[in-house]
mmCIF file with all atom_site columns, C-alpha atoms in Angstrom:
data_model
loop_
_atom_site.group_PDB
_atom_site.id
_atom_site.type_symbol
_atom_site.label_atom_id
_atom_site.label_alt_id
_atom_site.label_comp_id
_atom_site.label_asym_id
_atom_site.label_entity_id
_atom_site.label_seq_id
_atom_site.pdbx_PDB_ins_code
_atom_site.Cartn_x
_atom_site.Cartn_y
_atom_site.Cartn_z
_atom_site.occupancy
_atom_site.B_iso_or_equiv
_atom_site.pdbx_formal_charge
_atom_site.auth_seq_id
_atom_site.auth_comp_id
_atom_site.auth_asym_id
_atom_site.auth_atom_id
_atom_site.pdbx_PDB_model_num
ATOM 1   C CA . PHE A 1 1   ? 0.000  0.000  0.000   1.00 0.00 ? 1   PHE A CA 1
ATOM 2   C CA . LEU A 1 2   ? 2.741  2.453  0.930   1.00 0.00 ? 2   LEU A CA 1
ATOM 3   C CA . GLN A 1 3   ? 4.632  1.842  -2.300  1.00 0.00 ? 3   GLN A CA 1
ATOM 4   C CA . ALA A 1 4   ? 1.527  2.466  -4.415  1.00 0.00 ? 4   ALA A CA 1
ATOM 5   C CA . THR A 1 5   ? 0.267  5.621  -2.695  1.00 0.00 ? 5   THR A CA 1
ATOM 6   C CA . SER A 1 6   ? 1.339  9.077  -3.856  1.00 0.00 ? 6   SER A CA 1
ATOM 7   C CA . ASN A 1 7   ? 1.386  10.653 -0.382  1.00 0.00 ? 7   ASN A CA 1
ATOM 8   C CA . LYS A 1 8   ? 3.776  8.430  1.541   1.00 0.00 ? 8   LYS A CA 1
ATOM 9   C CA . CYS A 1 9   ? 4.757  11.024 4.133   1.00 0.00 ? 9   CYS A CA 1
ATOM 10  C CA . GLU A 1 10  ? 1.153  11.842 5.031   1.00 0.00 ? 10  GLU A CA 1
ATOM 11  C CA . VAL A 1 11  ? 0.337  8.151  5.436   1.00 0.00 ? 11  VAL A CA 1
ATOM 12  C CA . VAL A 1 12  ? 3.345  7.557  7.681   1.00 0.00 ? 12  VAL A CA 1
ATOM 13  C CA . LEU A 1 13  ? 2.445  10.647 9.695   1.00 0.00 ? 13  LEU A CA 1
ATOM 14  C CA . GLN A 1 14  ? -1.084 9.327  10.226  1.00 0.00 ? 14  GLN A CA 1
ATOM 15  C CA . TRP A 1 15  ? 0.299  5.940  11.282  1.00 0.00 ? 15  TRP A CA 1
ATOM 16  C CA . VAL A 1 16  ? 2.663  7.527  13.811  1.00 0.00 ? 16  VAL A CA 1
ATOM 17  C CA . GLN A 1 17  ? -0.088 9.704  15.263  1.00 0.00 ? 17  GLN A CA 1
ATOM 18  C CA . ARG A 1 18  ? -2.417 6.706  15.509  1.00 0.00 ? 18  ARG A CA 1
ATOM 19  C CA . LEU A 1 19  ? 0.271  4.698  17.336  1.00 0.00 ? 19  LEU A CA 1
ATOM 20  C CA . ILE A 1 20  ? 0.828  7.568  19.772  1.00 0.00 ? 20  ILE A CA 1
ATOM 21  C CA . VAL A 1 21  ? -2.898 7.832  20.507  1.00 0.00 ? 21  VAL A CA 1
ATOM 22  C CA . GLU A 1 22  ? -3.281 4.090  21.024  1.00 0.00 ? 22  GLU A CA 1
ATOM 23  C CA . ALA A 1 23  ? -0.189 3.930  23.237  1.00 0.00 ? 23  ALA A CA 1
ATOM 24  C CA . SER A 1 24  ? -1.455 6.861  25.300  1.00 0.00 ? 24  SER A CA 1
ATOM 25  C CA . ASP A 1 25  ? -4.898 5.253  25.756  1.00 0.00 ? 25  ASP A CA 1
ATOM 26  C CA . ALA A 1 26  ? -3.328 1.956  26.785  1.00 0.00 ? 26  ALA A CA 1
ATOM 27  C CA . ASN A 1 27  ? -0.990 3.718  29.259  1.00 0.00 ? 27  ASN A CA 1
ATOM 28  C CA . ILE A 1 28  ? 2.026  2.416  27.405  1.00 0.00 ? 28  ILE A CA 1
ATOM 29  C CA . ILE A 1 29  ? 3.342  5.965  27.073  1.00 0.00 ? 29  ILE A CA 1
ATOM 30  C CA . LYS A 1 30  ? 2.811  7.698  30.405  1.00 0.00 ? 30  LYS A CA 1
ATOM 31  C CA . ILE A 1 31  ? 3.564  11.284 29.458  1.00 0.00 ? 31  ILE A CA 1
ATOM 32  C CA . PRO A 1 32  ? 1.741  14.414 30.677  1.00 0.00 ? 32  PRO A CA 1
ATOM 33  C CA . PRO A 1 33  ? -0.549 15.943 28.026  1.00 0.00 ? 33  PRO A CA 1
ATOM 34  C CA . PRO A 1 34  ? 1.399  19.257 27.739  1.00 0.00 ? 34  PRO A CA 1
ATOM 35  C CA . ILE A 1 35  ? 4.581  17.376 26.875  1.00 0.00 ? 35  ILE A CA 1
ATOM 36  C CA . LEU A 1 36  ? 2.777  14.945 24.566  1.00 0.00 ? 36  LEU A CA 1
ATOM 37  C CA . SER A 1 37  ? 1.218  17.833 22.669  1.00 0.00 ? 37  SER A CA 1
ATOM 38  C CA . ARG A 1 38  ? 4.693  19.000 21.703  1.00 0.00 ? 38  ARG A CA 1
ATOM 39  C CA . VAL A 1 39  ? 5.172  15.736 19.832  1.00 0.00 ? 39  VAL A CA 1
ATOM 40  C CA . TYR A 1 40  ? 2.143  16.508 17.681  1.00 0.00 ? 40  TYR A CA 1
ATOM 41  C CA . ASN A 1 41  ? 3.427  20.044 17.154  1.00 0.00 ? 41  ASN A CA 1
ATOM 42  C CA . GLN A 1 42  ? 6.780  18.761 15.934  1.00 0.00 ? 42  GLN A CA 1
ATOM 43  C CA . LEU A 1 43  ? 5.109  16.290 13.586  1.00 0.00 ? 43  LEU A CA 1
ATOM 44  C CA . GLY A 1 44  ? 2.839  19.023 12.242  1.00 0.00 ? 44  GLY A CA 1
ATOM 45  C CA . ASN A 1 45  ? 5.781  21.386 11.704  1.00 0.00 ? 45  ASN A CA 1
ATOM 46  C CA . GLY A 1 46  ? 7.602  18.670 9.799   1.00 0.00 ? 46  GLY A CA 1
ATOM 47  C CA . ILE A 1 47  ? 4.717  18.055 7.379   1.00 0.00 ? 47  ILE A CA 1
ATOM 48  C CA . VAL A 1 48  ? 4.302  21.835 6.857   1.00 0.00 ? 48  VAL A CA 1
ATOM 49  C CA . ILE A 1 49  ? 7.994  22.156 5.946   1.00 0.00 ? 49  ILE A CA 1
ATOM 50  C CA . LEU A 1 50  ? 7.612  19.218 3.579   1.00 0.00 ? 50  LEU A CA 1
ATOM 51  C CA . ASN A 1 51  ? 4.651  20.895 1.850   1.00 0.00 ? 51  ASN A CA 1
ATOM 52  C CA . ASN A 1 52  ? 6.665  24.107 1.467   1.00 0.00 ? 52  ASN A CA 1
ATOM 53  C CA . ALA A 1 53  ? 9.486  22.143 -0.169  1.00 0.00 ? 53  ALA A CA 1
ATOM 54  C CA . GLU A 1 54  ? 6.993  20.524 -2.526  1.00 0.00 ? 54  GLU A CA 1
ATOM 55  C CA . LYS A 1 55  ? 5.704  23.963 -3.507  1.00 0.00 ? 55  LYS A CA 1
ATOM 56  C CA . LEU A 1 56  ? 9.194  24.984 -4.610  1.00 0.00 ? 56  LEU A CA 1
ATOM 57  C CA . ASN A 1 57  ? 9.429  21.891 -6.778  1.00 0.00 ? 57  ASN A CA 1
ATOM 58  C CA . ASP A 1 58  ? 5.900  21.852 -8.205  1.00 0.00 ? 58  ASP A CA 1
ATOM 59  C CA . PHE A 1 59  ? 5.213  25.542 -8.805  1.00 0.00 ? 59  PHE A CA 1
ATOM 60  C CA . PRO A 1 60  ? 7.945  27.286 -10.841 1.00 0.00 ? 60  PRO A CA 1
ATOM 61  C CA . VAL A 1 61  ? 8.083  30.955 -11.755 1.00 0.00 ? 61  VAL A CA 1
ATOM 62  C CA . PRO A 1 62  ? 5.134  31.885 -14.031 1.00 0.00 ? 62  PRO A CA 1
ATOM 63  C CA . PHE A 1 63  ? 5.951  31.545 -17.711 1.00 0.00 ? 63  PHE A CA 1
ATOM 64  C CA . PRO A 1 64  ? 5.038  35.166 -18.700 1.00 0.00 ? 64  PRO A CA 1
ATOM 65  C CA . LEU A 1 65  ? 7.296  36.515 -15.948 1.00 0.00 ? 65  LEU A CA 1
ATOM 66  C CA . ALA A 1 66  ? 10.202 34.314 -17.069 1.00 0.00 ? 66  ALA A CA 1
ATOM 67  C CA . GLN A 1 67  ? 9.747  35.405 -20.704 1.00 0.00 ? 67  GLN A CA 1
ATOM 68  C CA . MET A 1 68  ? 9.550  39.084 -19.719 1.00 0.00 ? 68  MET A CA 1
ATOM 69  C CA . ILE A 1 69  ? 12.758 38.799 -17.686 1.00 0.00 ? 69  ILE A CA 1
ATOM 70  C CA . THR A 1 70  ? 14.567 37.179 -20.628 1.00 0.00 ? 70  THR A CA 1
ATOM 71  C CA . PHE A 1 71  ? 13.269 39.799 -23.065 1.00 0.00 ? 71  PHE A CA 1
ATOM 72  C CA . MET A 1 72  ? 14.321 42.685 -20.811 1.00 0.00 ? 72  MET A CA 1
ATOM 73  C CA . LEU A 1 73  ? 17.792 41.197 -20.368 1.00 0.00 ? 73  LEU A CA 1
ATOM 74  C CA . ILE A 1 74  ? 18.239 40.918 -24.136 1.00 0.00 ? 74  ILE A CA 1
ATOM 75  C CA . LEU A 1 75  ? 17.038 44.504 -24.560 1.00 0.00 ? 75  LEU A CA 1
ATOM 76  C CA . HIS A 1 76  ? 19.404 45.632 -21.812 1.00 0.00 ? 76  HIS A CA 1
ATOM 77  C CA . TRP A 1 77  ? 22.215 43.757 -23.593 1.00 0.00 ? 77  TRP A CA 1
ATOM 78  C CA . MET A 1 78  ? 21.739 45.721 -26.818 1.00 0.00 ? 78  MET A CA 1
ATOM 79  C CA . LEU A 1 79  ? 21.073 49.110 -25.216 1.00 0.00 ? 79  LEU A CA 1
ATOM 80  C CA . THR A 1 80  ? 24.084 48.840 -22.903 1.00 0.00 ? 80  THR A CA 1
ATOM 81  C CA . ALA A 1 81  ? 26.432 48.267 -25.817 1.00 0.00 ? 81  ALA A CA 1
ATOM 82  C CA . LEU A 1 82  ? 24.983 51.248 -27.715 1.00 0.00 ? 82  LEU A CA 1
ATOM 83  C CA . VAL A 1 83  ? 24.994 53.637 -24.736 1.00 0.00 ? 83  VAL A CA 1
ATOM 84  C CA . VAL A 1 84  ? 28.529 52.741 -23.663 1.00 0.00 ? 84  VAL A CA 1
ATOM 85  C CA . ALA A 1 85  ? 29.816 52.983 -27.247 1.00 0.00 ? 85  ALA A CA 1
ATOM 86  C CA . THR A 1 86  ? 28.478 56.533 -27.517 1.00 0.00 ? 86  THR A CA 1
ATOM 87  C CA . ALA A 1 87  ? 29.587 57.637 -24.036 1.00 0.00 ? 87  ALA A CA 1
ATOM 88  C CA . VAL A 1 88  ? 33.110 56.170 -23.877 1.00 0.00 ? 88  VAL A CA 1
ATOM 89  C CA . GLU A 1 89  ? 35.742 57.225 -26.378 1.00 0.00 ? 89  GLU A CA 1
ATOM 90  C CA . LYS A 1 90  ? 38.220 54.351 -26.080 1.00 0.00 ? 90  LYS A CA 1
ATOM 91  C CA . GLY A 1 91  ? 37.076 51.018 -27.515 1.00 0.00 ? 91  GLY A CA 1
ATOM 92  C CA . ILE A 1 92  ? 38.871 48.912 -24.906 1.00 0.00 ? 92  ILE A CA 1
ATOM 93  C CA . TRP A 1 93  ? 37.104 50.628 -22.010 1.00 0.00 ? 93  TRP A CA 1
ATOM 94  C CA . ALA A 1 94  ? 33.774 50.520 -23.811 1.00 0.00 ? 94  ALA A CA 1
ATOM 95  C CA . SER A 1 95  ? 34.114 46.779 -24.379 1.00 0.00 ? 95  SER A CA 1
ATOM 96  C CA . PHE A 1 96  ? 35.146 46.148 -20.778 1.00 0.00 ? 96  PHE A CA 1
ATOM 97  C CA . ILE A 1 97  ? 32.312 48.185 -19.258 1.00 0.00 ? 97  ILE A CA 1
ATOM 98  C CA . SER A 1 98  ? 29.705 46.596 -21.522 1.00 0.00 ? 98  SER A CA 1
ATOM 99  C CA . PHE A 1 99  ? 30.946 43.092 -20.755 1.00 0.00 ? 99  PHE A CA 1
ATOM 100 C CA . ALA A 1 100 ? 31.055 43.684 -16.982 1.00 0.00 ? 100 ALA A CA 1
ATOM 101 C CA . VAL A 1 101 ? 27.531 45.141 -16.751 1.00 0.00 ? 101 VAL A CA 1
ATOM 102 C CA . ILE A 1 102 ? 25.905 42.571 -19.045 1.00 0.00 ? 102 ILE A CA 1
ATOM 103 C CA . PHE A 1 103 ? 27.767 39.674 -17.401 1.00 0.00 ? 103 PHE A CA 1
ATOM 104 C CA . ALA A 1 104 ? 26.635 40.792 -13.919 1.00 0.00 ? 104 ALA A CA 1
ATOM 105 C CA . PHE A 1 105 ? 22.942 40.969 -14.882 1.00 0.00 ? 105 PHE A CA 1
ATOM 106 C CA . TRP A 1 106 ? 22.948 37.595 -16.659 1.00 0.00 ? 106 TRP A CA 1
ATOM 107 C CA . SER A 1 107 ? 24.842 35.992 -13.763 1.00 0.00 ? 107 SER A CA 1
ATOM 108 C CA . ILE A 1 108 ? 22.171 37.156 -11.326 1.00 0.00 ? 108 ILE A CA 1
ATOM 109 C CA . HIS A 1 109 ? 19.524 35.772 -13.674 1.00 0.00 ? 109 HIS A CA 1
ATOM 110 C CA . TYR A 1 110 ? 21.113 32.323 -13.821 1.00 0.00 ? 110 TYR A CA 1
ATOM 111 C CA . ILE A 1 111 ? 21.737 32.291 -10.075 1.00 0.00 ? 111 ILE A CA 1
ATOM 112 C CA . GLY A 1 112 ? 18.023 32.934 -9.576  1.00 0.00 ? 112 GLY A CA 1
ATOM 113 C CA . MET A 1 113 ? 17.223 30.003 -11.876 1.00 0.00 ? 113 MET A CA 1
ATOM 114 C CA . GLU A 1 114 ? 19.424 27.732 -9.766  1.00 0.00 ? 114 GLU A CA 1
ATOM 115 C CA . LEU A 1 115 ? 17.771 28.901 -6.549  1.00 0.00 ? 115 LEU A CA 1
ATOM 116 C CA . GLU A 1 116 ? 14.325 28.362 -8.059  1.00 0.00 ? 116 GLU A CA 1
ATOM 117 C CA . GLN A 1 117 ? 14.954 24.612 -8.464  1.00 0.00 ? 117 GLN A CA 1
ATOM 118 C CA . PRO A 1 118 ? 17.105 23.462 -5.524  1.00 0.00 ? 118 PRO A CA 1
ATOM 119 C CA . PHE A 1 119 ? 16.222 19.790 -6.066  1.00 0.00 ? 119 PHE A CA 1
ATOM 120 C CA . GLY A 1 120 ? 17.879 17.660 -8.729  1.00 0.00 ? 120 GLY A CA 1
ATOM 121 C CA . ASP A 1 121 ? 21.188 16.169 -9.786  1.00 0.00 ? 121 ASP A CA 1
ATOM 122 C CA . ASP A 1 122 ? 23.030 19.356 -10.747 1.00 0.00 ? 122 ASP A CA 1
ATOM 123 C CA . PRO A 1 123 ? 26.243 20.284 -8.899  1.00 0.00 ? 123 PRO A CA 1
ATOM 124 C CA . ASN A 1 124 ? 24.545 23.351 -7.382  1.00 0.00 ? 124 ASN A CA 1
ATOM 125 C CA . ASP A 1 125 ? 21.485 21.454 -6.110  1.00 0.00 ? 125 ASP A CA 1
ATOM 126 C CA . LEU A 1 126 ? 20.947 20.327 -2.548  1.00 0.00 ? 126 LEU A CA 1
ATOM 127 C CA . PRO A 1 127 ? 22.728 17.066 -1.628  1.00 0.00 ? 127 PRO A CA 1
ATOM 128 C CA . MET A 1 128 ? 19.510 15.153 -1.016  1.00 0.00 ? 128 MET A CA 1
ATOM 129 C CA . ARG A 1 129 ? 21.142 11.715 -1.067  1.00 0.00 ? 129 ARG A CA 1
ATOM 130 C CA . GLU A 1 130 ? 23.791 12.695 1.482   1.00 0.00 ? 130 GLU A CA 1
ATOM 131 C CA . MET A 1 131 ? 21.137 14.325 3.685   1.00 0.00 ? 131 MET A CA 1
ATOM 132 C CA . GLN A 1 132 ? 18.982 11.192 3.565   1.00 0.00 ? 132 GLN A CA 1
ATOM 133 C CA . VAL A 1 133 ? 21.952 8.959  4.391   1.00 0.00 ? 133 VAL A CA 1
ATOM 134 C CA . ASP A 1 134 ? 22.814 11.202 7.353   1.00 0.00 ? 134 ASP A CA 1
ATOM 135 C CA . LEU A 1 135 ? 19.202 11.044 8.576   1.00 0.00 ? 135 LEU A CA 1
ATOM 136 C CA . ASN A 1 136 ? 19.164 7.257  8.294   1.00 0.00 ? 136 ASN A CA 1
ATOM 137 C CA . LEU A 1 137 ? 22.411 6.993  10.255  1.00 0.00 ? 137 LEU A CA 1
ATOM 138 C CA . SER A 1 138 ? 20.976 9.249  12.965  1.00 0.00 ? 138 SER A CA 1
ATOM 139 C CA . LEU A 1 139 ? 17.814 7.131  13.223  1.00 0.00 ? 139 LEU A CA 1
ATOM 140 C CA . ARG A 1 140 ? 19.864 3.951  13.364  1.00 0.00 ? 140 ARG A CA 1
ATOM 141 C CA . ASP A 1 141 ? 22.006 5.335  16.174  1.00 0.00 ? 141 ASP A CA 1
ATOM 142 C CA . LEU A 1 142 ? 18.928 6.483  18.094  1.00 0.00 ? 142 LEU A CA 1
ATOM 143 C CA . MET A 1 143 ? 17.356 3.022  17.796  1.00 0.00 ? 143 MET A CA 1
ATOM 144 C CA . HIS A 1 144 ? 20.427 1.338  19.277  1.00 0.00 ? 144 HIS A CA 1
ATOM 145 C CA . ILE A 1 145 ? 19.860 -0.324 22.619  1.00 0.00 ? 145 ILE A CA 1
ATOM 146 C CA . ARG A 1 146 ? 22.538 1.809  24.296  1.00 0.00 ? 146 ARG A CA 1
ATOM 147 C CA . ALA A 1 147 ? 21.025 5.031  22.975  1.00 0.00 ? 147 ALA A CA 1
ATOM 148 C CA . ARG A 1 148 ? 17.483 4.263  24.155  1.00 0.00 ? 148 ARG A CA 1
ATOM 149 C CA . PHE A 1 149 ? 18.456 3.992  27.836  1.00 0.00 ? 149 PHE A CA 1
ATOM 150 C CA . PRO A 1 150 ? 20.765 6.351  29.733  1.00 0.00 ? 150 PRO A CA 1
ATOM 151 C CA . PRO A 1 151 ? 23.836 4.814  31.363  1.00 0.00 ? 151 PRO A CA 1
ATOM 152 C CA . VAL A 1 152 ? 23.522 3.775  35.004  1.00 0.00 ? 152 VAL A CA 1
ATOM 153 C CA . PHE A 1 153 ? 26.081 4.893  37.538  1.00 0.00 ? 153 PHE A CA 1
ATOM 154 C CA . HIS A 1 154 ? 26.895 2.472  40.364  1.00 0.00 ? 154 HIS A CA 1
ATOM 155 C CA . TYR A 1 155 ? 28.950 3.997  43.122  1.00 0.00 ? 155 TYR A CA 1
ATOM 156 C CA . MET A 1 156 ? 31.778 1.732  44.338  1.00 0.00 ? 156 MET A CA 1
ATOM 157 C CA . PRO A 1 157 ? 33.591 3.213  47.357  1.00 0.00 ? 157 PRO A CA 1
ATOM 158 C CA . ALA A 1 158 ? 36.736 1.131  46.870  1.00 0.00 ? 158 ALA A CA 1
ATOM 159 C CA . LYS A 1 159 ? 37.216 2.378  43.309  1.00 0.00 ? 159 LYS A CA 1
ATOM 160 C CA . HIS A 1 160 ? 35.755 5.865  43.316  1.00 0.00 ? 160 HIS A CA 1
ATOM 161 C CA . ALA A 1 161 ? 37.533 6.929  46.500  1.00 0.00 ? 161 ALA A CA 1
ATOM 162 C CA . GLU A 1 162 ? 40.794 6.981  44.524  1.00 0.00 ? 162 GLU A CA 1
ATOM 163 C CA . PHE A 1 163 ? 39.582 9.788  42.260  1.00 0.00 ? 163 PHE A CA 1
ATOM 164 C CA . ASN A 1 164 ? 41.474 13.030 42.782  1.00 0.00 ? 164 ASN A CA 1
ATOM 165 C CA . THR A 1 165 ? 39.358 15.976 43.848  1.00 0.00 ? 165 THR A CA 1
ATOM 166 C CA . LYS A 1 166 ? 40.126 19.672 44.048  1.00 0.00 ? 166 LYS A CA 1
ATOM 167 C CA . VAL A 1 167 ? 38.300 22.343 46.000  1.00 0.00 ? 167 VAL A CA 1
ATOM 168 C CA . ILE A 1 168 ? 38.157 25.715 44.275  1.00 0.00 ? 168 ILE A CA 1
ATOM 169 C CA . SER A 1 169 ? 37.085 28.876 46.022  1.00 0.00 ? 169 SER A CA 1
ATOM 170 C CA . LEU A 1 170 ? 34.968 31.142 43.849  1.00 0.00 ? 170 LEU A CA 1
ATOM 171 C CA . ASP A 1 171 ? 36.253 34.281 45.578  1.00 0.00 ? 171 ASP A CA 1
ATOM 172 C CA . SER A 1 172 ? 39.902 33.362 45.004  1.00 0.00 ? 172 SER A CA 1
ATOM 173 C CA . TYR A 1 173 ? 39.155 32.439 41.394  1.00 0.00 ? 173 TYR A CA 1
ATOM 174 C CA . ILE A 1 174 ? 37.526 35.826 40.754  1.00 0.00 ? 174 ILE A CA 1
ATOM 175 C CA . GLU A 1 175 ? 40.474 37.553 42.440  1.00 0.00 ? 175 GLU A CA 1
ATOM 176 C CA . GLU A 1 176 ? 42.929 35.701 40.181  1.00 0.00 ? 176 GLU A CA 1
ATOM 177 C CA . ILE A 1 177 ? 40.963 36.768 37.109  1.00 0.00 ? 177 ILE A CA 1
ATOM 178 C CA . ARG A 1 178 ? 40.966 40.403 38.295  1.00 0.00 ? 178 ARG A CA 1
ATOM 179 C CA . VAL A 1 179 ? 44.712 40.403 38.962  1.00 0.00 ? 179 VAL A CA 1
ATOM 180 C CA . THR A 1 180 ? 45.421 38.827 35.568  1.00 0.00 ? 180 THR A CA 1
ATOM 181 C CA . ARG A 1 181 ? 43.261 41.412 33.837  1.00 0.00 ? 181 ARG A CA 1
ATOM 182 C CA . ASP A 1 182 ? 44.984 44.291 35.676  1.00 0.00 ? 182 ASP A CA 1
ATOM 183 C CA . GLU A 1 183 ? 48.399 42.942 34.678  1.00 0.00 ? 183 GLU A CA 1
ATOM 184 C CA . GLU A 1 184 ? 47.346 42.687 31.025  1.00 0.00 ? 184 GLU A CA 1
ATOM 185 C CA . LEU A 1 185 ? 46.019 46.262 31.048  1.00 0.00 ? 185 LEU A CA 1
ATOM 186 C CA . ALA A 1 186 ? 49.236 47.542 32.649  1.00 0.00 ? 186 ALA A CA 1
ATOM 187 C CA . LEU A 1 187 ? 51.326 45.725 30.050  1.00 0.00 ? 187 LEU A CA 1
ATOM 188 C CA . LYS A 1 188 ? 49.275 47.217 27.213  1.00 0.00 ? 188 LYS A CA 1
ATOM 189 C CA . ARG A 1 189 ? 49.707 50.710 28.689  1.00 0.00 ? 189 ARG A CA 1
ATOM 190 C CA . ARG A 1 190 ? 53.496 50.291 28.932  1.00 0.00 ? 190 ARG A CA 1
ATOM 191 C CA . ILE A 1 191 ? 53.653 49.080 25.335  1.00 0.00 ? 191 ILE A CA 1
ATOM 192 C CA . ALA A 1 192 ? 51.527 52.006 24.171  1.00 0.00 ? 192 ALA A CA 1
ATOM 193 C CA . GLN A 1 193 ? 53.723 54.544 26.042  1.00 0.00 ? 193 GLN A CA 1
ATOM 194 C CA . GLN A 1 194 ? 57.049 53.261 24.688  1.00 0.00 ? 194 GLN A CA 1
ATOM 195 C CA . PRO A 1 195 ? 56.867 55.072 21.291  1.00 0.00 ? 195 PRO A CA 1
ATOM 196 C CA . ARG A 1 196 ? 55.900 58.308 23.072  1.00 0.00 ? 196 ARG A CA 1
ATOM 197 C CA . ARG A 1 197 ? 58.921 58.092 25.359  1.00 0.00 ? 197 ARG A CA 1
ATOM 198 C CA . ARG A 1 198 ? 61.199 57.495 22.370  1.00 0.00 ? 198 ARG A CA 1
ATOM 199 C CA . LEU A 1 199 ? 59.766 60.515 20.588  1.00 0.00 ? 199 LEU A CA 1
ATOM 200 C CA . GLN A 1 200 ? 60.076 62.653 23.693  1.00 0.00 ? 200 GLN A CA 1
ATOM 201 C CA . GLY A 1 201 ? 63.694 61.536 24.208  1.00 0.00 ? 201 GLY A CA 1
ATOM 202 C CA . ARG A 1 202 ? 64.727 62.774 20.745  1.00 0.00 ? 202 ARG A CA 1
ATOM 203 C CA . ARG A 1 203 ? 65.871 66.338 20.649  1.00 0.00 ? 203 ARG A CA 1
ATOM 204 C CA . PRO A 1 204 ? 66.082 68.380 17.472  1.00 0.00 ? 204 PRO A CA 1
ATOM 205 C CA . LYS A 1 205 ? 69.631 69.176 16.377  1.00 0.00 ? 205 LYS A CA 1
#
């Protein structure tokens, strides 16, 4: 069923929500309602973000707007060459200025086209495969038996009594920081006054 449906994420989301409701009714998940509601909020935020990503992929820039942008860029291309040729006397500078301006506008246009379609196999597209592999590795690590339960600490007097401890006084620590800061400021003042003393020591001949 999941392979044949067109909305796999929505189906999985409904399954997860149904499992949470059933587990909460059966007292399998004993979580206070305010905390449990955050789970539904996170799931809802995830499906909203997914729908926004689908909008970027399914709804491109309107065709008339894209054609108008292309037409205006071509018109700008021709007018820039004519205006610069009449305003600049030297041909080298006219060619350079025309190329720089036209190249900048067309570069921005193509950058916008790349940002419009961030999904695909182009070098500038998002690394969807690497992101999915990283997500799968994170889920696999979270499902590990050692990750599902926090480690338990058993105090053993014979072993833990050998650990070295150090008592630090907060007042003495703050005093050490203050003294260190005063010494650094005094050193900076002496360094800043050295050129002045050299200049004052020189006498005009």
